[in-house]
PDB file of C-alpha atoms in Angstrom:
ATOM      1  CA  MET A   1     119.361 -21.612  -4.254  1.00  0.00           C
ATOM      2  CA  THR A   2     116.417 -19.442  -3.399  1.00  0.00           C
ATOM      3  CA  THR A   3     112.914 -20.565  -2.799  1.00  0.00           C
ATOM      4  CA  ALA A   4     110.242 -18.049  -3.660  1.00  0.00           C
ATOM      5  CA  VAL A   5     107.212 -18.093  -1.487  1.00  0.00           C
ATOM      6  CA  ALA A   6     104.015 -16.716  -2.923  1.00  0.00           C
ATOM      7  CA  PRO A   7     102.350 -14.265  -0.577  1.00  0.00           C
ATOM      8  CA  ALA A   8      99.312 -15.685   1.170  1.00  0.00           C
ATOM      9  CA  ARG A   9      96.182 -14.285  -0.416  1.00  0.00           C
ATOM     10  CA  PRO A  10      93.669 -13.286   2.212  1.00  0.00           C
ATOM     11  CA  ARG A  11      90.380 -15.101   2.099  1.00  0.00           C
ATOM     12  CA  GLN A  12      87.252 -13.412   0.988  1.00  0.00           C
ATOM     13  CA  VAL A  13      84.507 -12.219   3.262  1.00  0.00           C
ATOM     14  CA  LEU A  14      80.907 -12.450   2.053  1.00  0.00           C
ATOM     15  CA  ALA A  15      80.911  -8.858   0.763  1.00  0.00           C
ATOM     16  CA  ASP A  16      83.832  -9.674  -1.537  1.00  0.00           C
ATOM     17  CA  LEU A  17      81.577 -11.916  -3.577  1.00  0.00           C
ATOM     18  CA  LEU A  18      79.821  -8.864  -5.014  1.00  0.00           C
ATOM     19  CA  PRO A  19      81.442  -7.213  -8.044  1.00  0.00           C
ATOM     20  CA  ALA A  20      84.196  -4.885  -6.808  1.00  0.00           C
ATOM     21  CA  SER A  21      83.707  -1.146  -7.142  1.00  0.00           C
ATOM     22  CA  ARG A  22      83.848   1.981  -5.042  1.00  0.00           C
ATOM     23  CA  VAL A  23      80.052   2.231  -5.312  1.00  0.00           C
ATOM     24  CA  ARG A  24      79.762  -1.292  -3.853  1.00  0.00           C
ATOM     25  CA  ASP A  25      81.948  -0.390  -0.925  1.00  0.00           C
ATOM     26  CA  ILE A  26      80.072   2.851  -0.202  1.00  0.00           C
ATOM     27  CA  ALA A  27      76.738   1.036  -0.395  1.00  0.00           C
ATOM     28  CA  LEU A  28      77.985  -1.750   1.921  1.00  0.00           C
ATOM     29  CA  VAL A  29      79.352   0.724   4.484  1.00  0.00           C
ATOM     30  CA  ALA A  30      76.117   2.789   4.433  1.00  0.00           C
ATOM     31  CA  GLY A  31      73.997  -0.380   4.522  1.00  0.00           C
ATOM     32  CA  GLY A  32      75.950  -1.760   7.489  1.00  0.00           C
ATOM     33  CA  ALA A  33      75.472   1.503   9.390  1.00  0.00           C
ATOM     34  CA  ALA A  34      71.728   1.479   8.576  1.00  0.00           C
ATOM     35  CA  LEU A  35      71.385  -2.176   9.621  1.00  0.00           C
ATOM     36  CA  THR A  36      73.059  -1.387  12.950  1.00  0.00           C
ATOM     37  CA  GLY A  37      70.765   1.622  13.442  1.00  0.00           C
ATOM     38  CA  LEU A  38      67.658  -0.439  12.698  1.00  0.00           C
ATOM     39  CA  ALA A  39      68.791  -3.250  14.971  1.00  0.00           C
ATOM     40  CA  ALA A  40      69.367  -0.759  17.764  1.00  0.00           C
ATOM     41  CA  GLN A  41      65.648   0.000  17.691  1.00  0.00           C
ATOM     42  CA  ILE A  42      64.935  -3.553  18.818  1.00  0.00           C
ATOM     43  CA  ALA A  43      65.379  -2.618  22.438  1.00  0.00           C
ATOM     44  CA  VAL A  44      64.203  -4.120  25.718  1.00  0.00           C
ATOM     45  CA  PRO A  45      64.786  -1.967  28.836  1.00  0.00           C
ATOM     46  CA  VAL A  46      66.654  -3.668  31.644  1.00  0.00           C
ATOM     47  CA  PRO A  47      65.437  -2.716  35.150  1.00  0.00           C
ATOM     48  CA  GLY A  48      68.207  -0.954  37.039  1.00  0.00           C
ATOM     49  CA  SER A  49      70.379  -0.368  34.002  1.00  0.00           C
ATOM     50  CA  PRO A  50      70.666   2.630  31.688  1.00  0.00           C
ATOM     51  CA  VAL A  51      71.568   0.191  28.913  1.00  0.00           C
ATOM     52  CA  PRO A  52      68.810  -1.772  27.138  1.00  0.00           C
ATOM     53  CA  VAL A  53      69.164  -5.150  25.467  1.00  0.00           C
ATOM     54  CA  THR A  54      69.239  -4.446  21.725  1.00  0.00           C
ATOM     55  CA  GLY A  55      69.938  -6.076  18.386  1.00  0.00           C
ATOM     56  CA  GLN A  56      72.731  -3.544  17.907  1.00  0.00           C
ATOM     57  CA  THR A  57      75.622  -5.749  19.046  1.00  0.00           C
ATOM     58  CA  PHE A  58      74.430  -8.593  16.847  1.00  0.00           C
ATOM     59  CA  ALA A  59      74.267  -6.264  13.844  1.00  0.00           C
ATOM     60  CA  ALA A  60      77.677  -4.746  14.539  1.00  0.00           C
ATOM     61  CA  LEU A  61      79.345  -8.156  14.751  1.00  0.00           C
ATOM     62  CA  LEU A  62      77.489  -9.400  11.683  1.00  0.00           C
ATOM     63  CA  VAL A  63      78.510  -6.275   9.765  1.00  0.00           C
ATOM     64  CA  GLY A  64      82.171  -6.664  10.757  1.00  0.00           C
ATOM     65  CA  THR A  65      82.211 -10.321   9.821  1.00  0.00           C
ATOM     66  CA  ALA A  66      80.350 -10.005   6.524  1.00  0.00           C
ATOM     67  CA  LEU A  67      82.072  -6.826   5.311  1.00  0.00           C
ATOM     68  CA  GLY A  68      85.586  -7.429   6.636  1.00  0.00           C
ATOM     69  CA  ALA A  69      87.684  -5.293   8.949  1.00  0.00           C
ATOM     70  CA  GLY A  70      88.013  -2.145   6.841  1.00  0.00           C
ATOM     71  CA  ARG A  71      84.435  -1.833   5.652  1.00  0.00           C
ATOM     72  CA  GLY A  72      83.128  -3.055   9.015  1.00  0.00           C
ATOM     73  CA  LEU A  73      85.104  -0.361  10.893  1.00  0.00           C
ATOM     74  CA  SER A  74      83.976   2.289   8.345  1.00  0.00           C
ATOM     75  CA  SER A  75      80.375   1.197   8.726  1.00  0.00           C
ATOM     76  CA  LEU A  76      80.385   1.352  12.510  1.00  0.00           C
ATOM     77  CA  ALA A  77      82.298   4.653  12.441  1.00  0.00           C
ATOM     78  CA  LEU A  78      79.653   6.097  10.133  1.00  0.00           C
ATOM     79  CA  TYR A  79      76.979   4.827  12.533  1.00  0.00           C
ATOM     80  CA  ALA A  80      78.754   6.416  15.543  1.00  0.00           C
ATOM     81  CA  VAL A  81      79.510   9.725  13.875  1.00  0.00           C
ATOM     82  CA  LEU A  82      75.970  10.205  12.537  1.00  0.00           C
ATOM     83  CA  GLY A  83      74.535   9.258  15.931  1.00  0.00           C
ATOM     84  CA  LEU A  84      76.767  11.753  17.689  1.00  0.00           C
ATOM     85  CA  ALA A  85      75.708  14.369  15.151  1.00  0.00           C
ATOM     86  CA  GLY A  86      72.069  13.866  16.137  1.00  0.00           C
ATOM     87  CA  MET A  87      70.654  11.083  13.994  1.00  0.00           C
ATOM     88  CA  PRO A  88      68.260   9.276  16.375  1.00  0.00           C
ATOM     89  CA  TRP A  89      69.388   5.748  15.612  1.00  0.00           C
ATOM     90  CA  PHE A  90      71.153   4.676  18.768  1.00  0.00           C
ATOM     91  CA  SER A  91      69.150   2.397  21.039  1.00  0.00           C
ATOM     92  CA  GLU A  92      65.564   3.449  21.548  1.00  0.00           C
ATOM     93  CA  GLY A  93      65.861   6.356  19.074  1.00  0.00           C
ATOM     94  CA  THR A  94      68.495   8.253  21.038  1.00  0.00           C
ATOM     95  CA  SER A  95      71.547  10.106  19.763  1.00  0.00           C
ATOM     96  CA  GLY A  96      74.622  11.779  21.222  1.00  0.00           C
ATOM     97  CA  ALA A  97      77.061  10.562  23.845  1.00  0.00           C
ATOM     98  CA  THR A  98      74.717   8.553  26.074  1.00  0.00           C
ATOM     99  CA  ALA A  99      75.738   6.324  28.965  1.00  0.00           C
ATOM    100  CA  SER A 100      75.803   3.386  26.536  1.00  0.00           C
ATOM    101  CA  PHE A 101      78.050   5.121  23.993  1.00  0.00           C
ATOM    102  CA  GLY A 102      81.053   3.170  25.291  1.00  0.00           C
ATOM    103  CA  TYR A 103      79.468   0.032  23.861  1.00  0.00           C
ATOM    104  CA  ILE A 104      79.329   1.681  20.458  1.00  0.00           C
ATOM    105  CA  LEU A 105      83.030   2.501  20.756  1.00  0.00           C
ATOM    106  CA  GLY A 106      83.623  -1.141  21.636  1.00  0.00           C
ATOM    107  CA  MET A 107      81.640  -2.156  18.537  1.00  0.00           C
ATOM    108  CA  LEU A 108      84.086  -0.217  16.346  1.00  0.00           C
ATOM    109  CA  LEU A 109      86.977  -2.293  17.638  1.00  0.00           C
ATOM    110  CA  ALA A 110      84.962  -5.527  17.727  1.00  0.00           C
ATOM    111  CA  ALA A 111      83.820  -5.156  14.101  1.00  0.00           C
ATOM    112  CA  THR A 112      87.442  -4.693  13.087  1.00  0.00           C
ATOM    113  CA  VAL A 113      88.614  -7.780  14.997  1.00  0.00           C
ATOM    114  CA  VAL A 114      85.831 -10.106  13.811  1.00  0.00           C
ATOM    115  CA  GLY A 115      86.291  -8.777  10.277  1.00  0.00           C
ATOM    116  CA  THR A 116      89.967  -9.672  10.445  1.00  0.00           C
ATOM    117  CA  LEU A 117      89.098 -13.131  11.788  1.00  0.00           C
ATOM    118  CA  ALA A 118      86.549 -13.603   9.001  1.00  0.00           C
ATOM    119  CA  ARG A 119      89.290 -12.904   6.438  1.00  0.00           C
ATOM    120  CA  ARG A 120      91.125 -15.815   8.035  1.00  0.00           C
ATOM    121  CA  GLY A 121      88.106 -18.091   7.669  1.00  0.00           C
ATOM    122  CA  ALA A 122      86.461 -17.724  11.061  1.00  0.00           C
ATOM    123  CA  ASP A 123      83.067 -17.256   9.391  1.00  0.00           C
ATOM    124  CA  ARG A 124      83.239 -20.596   7.629  1.00  0.00           C
ATOM    125  CA  SER A 125      82.590 -22.975  10.521  1.00  0.00           C
ATOM    126  CA  VAL A 126      80.310 -22.929  13.531  1.00  0.00           C
ATOM    127  CA  VAL A 127      83.099 -23.510  16.062  1.00  0.00           C
ATOM    128  CA  ARG A 128      85.379 -20.771  14.713  1.00  0.00           C
ATOM    129  CA  MET A 129      82.443 -18.405  14.347  1.00  0.00           C
ATOM    130  CA  ALA A 130      81.576 -19.022  18.018  1.00  0.00           C
ATOM    131  CA  GLY A 131      85.085 -18.019  19.024  1.00  0.00           C
ATOM    132  CA  ALA A 132      84.954 -14.883  16.876  1.00  0.00           C
ATOM    133  CA  MET A 133      81.578 -13.823  18.256  1.00  0.00           C
ATOM    134  CA  LEU A 134      82.622 -14.418  21.879  1.00  0.00           C
ATOM    135  CA  LEU A 135      85.801 -12.402  21.333  1.00  0.00           C
ATOM    136  CA  GLY A 136      83.780  -9.611  19.703  1.00  0.00           C
ATOM    137  CA  GLU A 137      81.303  -9.546  22.611  1.00  0.00           C
ATOM    138  CA  ALA A 138      84.201  -9.472  25.105  1.00  0.00           C
ATOM    139  CA  ILE A 139      85.752  -6.482  23.311  1.00  0.00           C
ATOM    140  CA  ILE A 140      82.437  -4.614  23.387  1.00  0.00           C
ATOM    141  CA  TYR A 141      82.111  -5.156  27.131  1.00  0.00           C
ATOM    142  CA  ALA A 142      85.794  -4.351  27.781  1.00  0.00           C
ATOM    143  CA  VAL A 143      85.155  -0.853  26.412  1.00  0.00           C
ATOM    144  CA  GLY A 144      81.492  -0.373  27.272  1.00  0.00           C
ATOM    145  CA  VAL A 145      81.440  -1.372  30.937  1.00  0.00           C
ATOM    146  CA  PRO A 146      84.307   0.938  32.090  1.00  0.00           C
ATOM    147  CA  TYR A 147      82.787   3.776  30.016  1.00  0.00           C
ATOM    148  CA  LEU A 148      79.457   3.177  31.743  1.00  0.00           C
ATOM    149  CA  ALA A 149      81.158   3.246  35.172  1.00  0.00           C
ATOM    150  CA  VAL A 150      82.783   6.578  34.462  1.00  0.00           C
ATOM    151  CA  VAL A 151      79.845   8.307  32.778  1.00  0.00           C
ATOM    152  CA  ALA A 152      77.202   7.015  35.211  1.00  0.00           C
ATOM    153  CA  ASP A 153      79.464   7.464  38.269  1.00  0.00           C
ATOM    154  CA  MET A 154      79.290   3.789  39.197  1.00  0.00           C
ATOM    155  CA  THR A 155      81.792   1.528  40.948  1.00  0.00           C
ATOM    156  CA  ALA A 156      83.287  -1.260  38.830  1.00  0.00           C
ATOM    157  CA  ALA A 157      80.978  -3.773  40.538  1.00  0.00           C
ATOM    158  CA  GLN A 158      77.901  -1.621  39.886  1.00  0.00           C
ATOM    159  CA  ALA A 159      78.886  -1.193  36.228  1.00  0.00           C
ATOM    160  CA  VAL A 160      79.320  -4.946  35.826  1.00  0.00           C
ATOM    161  CA  ALA A 161      75.952  -5.574  37.524  1.00  0.00           C
ATOM    162  CA  ALA A 162      74.181  -2.958  35.357  1.00  0.00           C
ATOM    163  CA  GLY A 163      76.124  -3.229  32.104  1.00  0.00           C
ATOM    164  CA  LEU A 164      77.316  -6.815  31.752  1.00  0.00           C
ATOM    165  CA  THR A 165      75.537  -9.442  33.805  1.00  0.00           C
ATOM    166  CA  PRO A 166      71.963  -8.814  32.571  1.00  0.00           C
ATOM    167  CA  PHE A 167      73.139  -9.132  28.958  1.00  0.00           C
ATOM    168  CA  LEU A 168      75.046 -12.417  28.986  1.00  0.00           C
ATOM    169  CA  ILE A 169      72.114 -14.695  28.119  1.00  0.00           C
ATOM    170  CA  GLY A 170      70.935 -12.416  25.300  1.00  0.00           C
ATOM    171  CA  ASP A 171      74.422 -12.160  23.895  1.00  0.00           C
ATOM    172  CA  ALA A 172      74.762 -15.949  23.976  1.00  0.00           C
ATOM    173  CA  VAL A 173      71.598 -16.169  21.902  1.00  0.00           C
ATOM    174  CA  LYS A 174      72.963 -13.568  19.461  1.00  0.00           C
ATOM    175  CA  ALA A 175      76.211 -15.496  19.173  1.00  0.00           C
ATOM    176  CA  VAL A 176      74.308 -18.715  18.397  1.00  0.00           C
ATOM    177  CA  LEU A 177      72.361 -16.893  15.689  1.00  0.00           C
ATOM    178  CA  ALA A 178      75.547 -15.584  14.097  1.00  0.00           C
ATOM    179  CA  MET A 179      77.133 -19.017  14.369  1.00  0.00           C
ATOM    180  CA  GLY A 180      74.325 -20.350  12.236  1.00  0.00           C
ATOM    181  CA  VAL A 181      73.868 -17.451   9.786  1.00  0.00           C
ATOM    182  CA  LEU A 182      77.368 -16.939   8.426  1.00  0.00           C
ATOM    183  CA  PRO A 183      78.591 -20.526   7.951  1.00  0.00           C
ATOM    184  CA  THR A 184      75.210 -21.310   6.372  1.00  0.00           C
ATOM    185  CA  ALA A 185      75.581 -18.364   4.017  1.00  0.00           C
ATOM    186  CA  TRP A 186      78.965 -19.717   2.899  1.00  0.00           C
ATOM    187  CA  LYS A 187      77.506 -23.177   2.315  1.00  0.00           C
ATOM    188  CA  PHE A 188      74.710 -21.630   0.235  1.00  0.00           C
ATOM    189  CA  VAL A 189      77.206 -19.588  -1.802  1.00  0.00           C
ATOM    190  CA  LYS A 190      79.324 -22.659  -2.504  1.00  0.00           C
ATOM    191  CA  ARG A 191      76.276 -24.581  -3.699  1.00  0.00           C
ATOM    192  CA  GLU A 192      75.249 -21.709  -6.013  1.00  0.00           C
ATOM    193  CA  GLY A 193      78.787 -21.094  -7.301  1.00  0.00           C
TER     194      GLY A 193
END
């Protein structure tokens, strides 16, 4: 006797609620890159650090979660490639491989991870969303801080002091915002649907 098990269907992310088409996916990827570029312009310089506080990480994690892993990665890759090619949409209107480019590389990975977690329902509750956002932020720092140390010729302690510590409170605020935005969006969609 054999028991057939139906394959688990992955959950939807918010972007999946739009009618499926290649045009939709291209528009979402381009829109996610543009949102990240716009959010990067919300920048507050941090004394003693070559890295400003920006809305960029919030946008990158939001894009990954709302679009899912594949489209989120594509969106952040488009953002990174165009910025490297000279589009002035990295923080404070910069482009190219700056000292903070490691954080952008971390955002590629983080968007993929939070997008995968969103497919598993992490964007549906405040507690699970908190975990996803904290993991995403940790990934961004795990790539960005060592990159900063190498590029800016800093010790590990100097890189942590300049590229991690000053940003923890702001990132906690961003995580709280994301924890409220995405689960609320799902509740709104359920009410409308």
